[in-house]
Amino acid sequence: LGKYEELLKLMHEMTLEDCIDAGSLCLALGAAIQCKSLMEVMAWADYSIETREVDAGFLYTYGTFLLEQGQLDKASEILKKSLYLDSNHVLSYVSLGHLAKEQNDFERAAKCYGNAIKCIDNGIDIDFAGDLEGMTRDDLRRIIMRFAELVV
């Protein structure tokens, strides 16, 4: 965890100096998730949202983290903000589908997965970095279709 903490310290200093871009904020969030408590991550991420121009990727990362931590209401709020910034953010739709499934709202889950598939079918640009590295559009579409089948 030492490397994550060093990265987080550097990012925190850059944030205070107001010289950090949206991509770097997302990287810092990833580092915080690796080495900080839920409350520390939430405090830092919420502060960043209030004081910086964050992008849909940052909000998706934060919202998905909250979903994994069982913070469903906050996750929903953040993921919806992600889609407000980028109405074609495929992974935000997928995470909202997972959230709806967790809440036993299978109709809403199917709709979210369907929206993700529509984005893929419409040729929306997808960042295949991180967890998606090595995937194709067809791979991602098949996975989301499988999620949709599980809620129908």
mmCIF file of C-alpha atoms in Angstrom:
data_model
loop_
_atom_site.group_PDB
_atom_site.id
_atom_site.type_symbol
_atom_site.label_atom_id
_atom_site.label_comp_id
_atom_site.label_asym_id
_atom_site.label_seq_id
_atom_site.Cartn_x
_atom_site.Cartn_y
_atom_site.Cartn_z
ATOM 1 C CA LEU A 1 0.000 0.000 0.000
ATOM 2 C CA GLY A 2 2.973 2.345 0.308
ATOM 3 C CA LYS A 3 2.934 3.247 -3.398
ATOM 4 C CA TYR A 4 -0.776 4.047 -3.282
ATOM 5 C CA GLU A 5 -0.264 6.240 -0.239
ATOM 6 C CA GLU A 6 2.618 8.075 -1.955
ATOM 7 C CA LEU A 7 0.488 8.628 -5.049
ATOM 8 C CA LEU A 8 -2.410 9.828 -2.926
ATOM 9 C CA LYS A 9 -0.161 12.270 -1.057
ATOM 10 C CA LEU A 10 1.152 13.684 -4.336
ATOM 11 C CA MET A 11 -2.365 13.986 -5.757
ATOM 12 C CA HIS A 12 -3.562 15.692 -2.580
ATOM 13 C CA GLU A 13 -0.769 18.260 -2.902
ATOM 14 C CA MET A 14 -1.657 18.854 -6.542
ATOM 15 C CA THR A 15 -5.320 19.246 -5.616
ATOM 16 C CA LEU A 16 -4.445 21.907 -3.063
ATOM 17 C CA GLU A 17 -2.390 23.725 -5.692
ATOM 18 C CA ASP A 18 -5.349 23.521 -8.123
ATOM 19 C CA CYS A 19 -3.249 21.888 -10.853
ATOM 20 C CA ILE A 20 -4.886 18.486 -11.184
ATOM 21 C CA ASP A 21 -6.949 17.427 -14.189
ATOM 22 C CA ALA A 22 -9.984 15.131 -14.288
ATOM 23 C CA GLY A 23 -7.959 12.077 -15.317
ATOM 24 C CA SER A 24 -5.542 12.561 -12.455
ATOM 25 C CA LEU A 25 -8.435 12.985 -10.035
ATOM 26 C CA CYS A 26 -9.746 9.597 -11.152
ATOM 27 C CA LEU A 27 -6.292 8.079 -10.631
ATOM 28 C CA ALA A 28 -6.151 9.595 -7.145
ATOM 29 C CA LEU A 29 -9.583 8.178 -6.372
ATOM 30 C CA GLY A 30 -8.332 4.720 -7.346
ATOM 31 C CA ALA A 31 -5.355 5.146 -5.027
ATOM 32 C CA ALA A 32 -7.608 6.312 -2.193
ATOM 33 C CA ILE A 33 -9.868 3.298 -2.643
ATOM 34 C CA GLN A 34 -6.826 1.032 -2.262
ATOM 35 C CA CYS A 35 -5.543 2.488 0.992
ATOM 36 C CA LYS A 36 -8.209 4.522 2.794
ATOM 37 C CA SER A 37 -11.334 3.790 4.766
ATOM 38 C CA LEU A 38 -14.811 4.176 3.302
ATOM 39 C CA MET A 39 -15.379 7.433 5.198
ATOM 40 C CA GLU A 40 -12.028 8.894 4.087
ATOM 41 C CA VAL A 41 -12.696 8.030 0.434
ATOM 42 C CA MET A 42 -16.203 9.481 0.633
ATOM 43 C CA ALA A 43 -14.981 12.699 2.269
ATOM 44 C CA TRP A 44 -12.207 13.177 -0.291
ATOM 45 C CA ALA A 45 -14.365 12.282 -3.310
ATOM 46 C CA ASP A 46 -17.275 14.470 -2.172
ATOM 47 C CA TYR A 47 -14.853 17.363 -1.617
ATOM 48 C CA SER A 48 -13.421 16.830 -5.104
ATOM 49 C CA ILE A 49 -16.915 16.839 -6.634
ATOM 50 C CA GLU A 50 -17.768 20.084 -4.842
ATOM 51 C CA THR A 51 -14.535 21.903 -5.669
ATOM 52 C CA ARG A 52 -13.358 20.478 -9.009
ATOM 53 C CA GLU A 53 -14.635 19.789 -12.474
ATOM 54 C CA VAL A 54 -14.907 16.008 -12.376
ATOM 55 C CA ASP A 55 -15.764 13.836 -15.358
ATOM 56 C CA ALA A 56 -18.139 10.930 -15.841
ATOM 57 C CA GLY A 57 -15.289 8.444 -15.353
ATOM 58 C CA PHE A 58 -14.511 9.817 -11.892
ATOM 59 C CA LEU A 59 -18.181 9.662 -10.916
ATOM 60 C CA TYR A 60 -18.517 6.140 -12.320
ATOM 61 C CA THR A 61 -15.469 4.974 -10.331
ATOM 62 C CA TYR A 62 -16.754 6.568 -7.144
ATOM 63 C CA GLY A 63 -20.331 5.363 -7.661
ATOM 64 C CA THR A 64 -19.202 1.807 -8.313
ATOM 65 C CA PHE A 65 -17.016 1.884 -5.199
ATOM 66 C CA LEU A 66 -20.021 3.047 -3.171
ATOM 67 C CA LEU A 67 -22.153 0.280 -4.684
ATOM 68 C CA GLU A 68 -19.539 -2.310 -3.700
ATOM 69 C CA GLN A 69 -19.547 -0.881 -0.168
ATOM 70 C CA GLY A 70 -23.334 -1.188 0.127
ATOM 71 C CA GLN A 71 -23.939 2.577 0.018
ATOM 72 C CA LEU A 72 -26.792 2.163 -2.465
ATOM 73 C CA ASP A 73 -28.517 5.553 -2.166
ATOM 74 C CA LYS A 74 -25.277 7.498 -2.477
ATOM 75 C CA ALA A 75 -24.107 5.213 -5.312
ATOM 76 C CA SER A 76 -27.337 5.879 -7.203
ATOM 77 C CA GLU A 77 -26.945 9.635 -6.774
ATOM 78 C CA ILE A 78 -23.348 9.612 -8.009
ATOM 79 C CA LEU A 79 -23.963 7.274 -10.954
ATOM 80 C CA LYS A 80 -26.898 9.414 -12.088
ATOM 81 C CA LYS A 81 -24.593 12.455 -11.998
ATOM 82 C CA SER A 82 -22.185 10.506 -14.191
ATOM 83 C CA LEU A 83 -24.938 9.979 -16.754
ATOM 84 C CA TYR A 84 -25.917 13.639 -16.496
ATOM 85 C CA LEU A 85 -22.382 14.533 -17.600
ATOM 86 C CA ASP A 86 -22.231 11.794 -20.245
ATOM 87 C CA SER A 87 -25.560 10.230 -21.175
ATOM 88 C CA ASN A 88 -23.673 7.548 -23.135
ATOM 89 C CA HIS A 89 -21.406 6.318 -20.321
ATOM 90 C CA VAL A 90 -21.917 2.587 -20.829
ATOM 91 C CA LEU A 91 -20.371 1.450 -17.548
ATOM 92 C CA SER A 92 -22.510 3.856 -15.502
ATOM 93 C CA TYR A 93 -25.606 2.228 -16.989
ATOM 94 C CA VAL A 94 -24.197 -1.191 -16.119
ATOM 95 C CA SER A 95 -23.501 -0.158 -12.510
ATOM 96 C CA LEU A 96 -26.979 1.355 -12.193
ATOM 97 C CA GLY A 97 -28.328 -1.957 -13.495
ATOM 98 C CA HIS A 98 -26.394 -3.822 -10.819
ATOM 99 C CA LEU A 99 -27.698 -1.389 -8.200
ATOM 100 C CA ALA A 100 -31.302 -1.860 -9.337
ATOM 101 C CA LYS A 101 -30.819 -5.643 -9.276
ATOM 102 C CA GLU A 102 -29.454 -5.357 -5.720
ATOM 103 C CA GLN A 103 -32.667 -3.518 -4.796
ATOM 104 C CA ASN A 104 -34.778 -6.233 -6.494
ATOM 105 C CA ASP A 105 -35.986 -3.715 -9.088
ATOM 106 C CA PHE A 106 -35.492 -6.068 -12.025
ATOM 107 C CA GLU A 107 -37.463 -3.938 -14.481
ATOM 108 C CA ARG A 108 -35.207 -0.933 -13.855
ATOM 109 C CA ALA A 109 -32.127 -3.184 -14.002
ATOM 110 C CA ALA A 110 -33.181 -4.505 -17.405
ATOM 111 C CA LYS A 111 -33.761 -0.938 -18.626
ATOM 112 C CA CYS A 112 -30.279 0.140 -17.485
ATOM 113 C CA TYR A 113 -28.630 -2.835 -19.160
ATOM 114 C CA GLY A 114 -30.698 -2.126 -22.272
ATOM 115 C CA ASN A 115 -29.464 1.480 -22.316
ATOM 116 C CA ALA A 116 -25.872 0.247 -22.082
ATOM 117 C CA ILE A 117 -26.427 -2.100 -25.020
ATOM 118 C CA LYS A 118 -28.014 0.727 -27.064
ATOM 119 C CA CYS A 119 -24.907 2.840 -26.470
ATOM 120 C CA ILE A 120 -22.691 0.016 -27.682
ATOM 121 C CA ASP A 121 -24.894 -0.644 -30.713
ATOM 122 C CA ASN A 122 -24.865 3.085 -31.564
ATOM 123 C CA GLY A 123 -21.072 3.023 -31.723
ATOM 124 C CA ILE A 124 -20.509 5.192 -28.663
ATOM 125 C CA ASP A 125 -16.807 5.562 -27.833
ATOM 126 C CA ILE A 126 -15.830 3.254 -24.958
ATOM 127 C CA ASP A 127 -12.622 3.467 -22.942
ATOM 128 C CA PHE A 128 -11.297 -0.096 -22.902
ATOM 129 C CA ALA A 129 -8.678 0.621 -20.219
ATOM 130 C CA GLY A 130 -8.482 -0.861 -16.737
ATOM 131 C CA ASP A 131 -10.919 -3.699 -16.178
ATOM 132 C CA LEU A 132 -11.967 -3.648 -19.840
ATOM 133 C CA GLU A 133 -8.474 -3.894 -21.289
ATOM 134 C CA GLY A 134 -8.319 -6.505 -24.014
ATOM 135 C CA MET A 135 -12.098 -6.576 -24.520
ATOM 136 C CA THR A 136 -13.931 -5.823 -27.720
ATOM 137 C CA ARG A 137 -17.280 -4.112 -28.135
ATOM 138 C CA ASP A 138 -18.811 -7.528 -28.851
ATOM 139 C CA ASP A 139 -17.304 -8.982 -25.655
ATOM 140 C CA LEU A 140 -18.752 -6.155 -23.591
ATOM 141 C CA ARG A 141 -22.121 -6.438 -25.329
ATOM 142 C CA ARG A 142 -22.290 -10.200 -24.621
ATOM 143 C CA ILE A 143 -21.486 -9.658 -20.937
ATOM 144 C CA ILE A 144 -24.155 -6.977 -20.560
ATOM 145 C CA MET A 145 -26.664 -9.152 -22.435
ATOM 146 C CA ARG A 146 -25.976 -11.893 -19.898
ATOM 147 C CA PHE A 147 -26.639 -9.454 -17.040
ATOM 148 C CA ALA A 148 -29.919 -8.465 -18.729
ATOM 149 C CA GLU A 149 -30.965 -12.111 -19.121
ATOM 150 C CA LEU A 150 -30.457 -12.682 -15.404
ATOM 151 C CA VAL A 151 -33.016 -10.028 -14.458
ATOM 152 C CA VAL A 152 -35.800 -10.872 -16.890
#
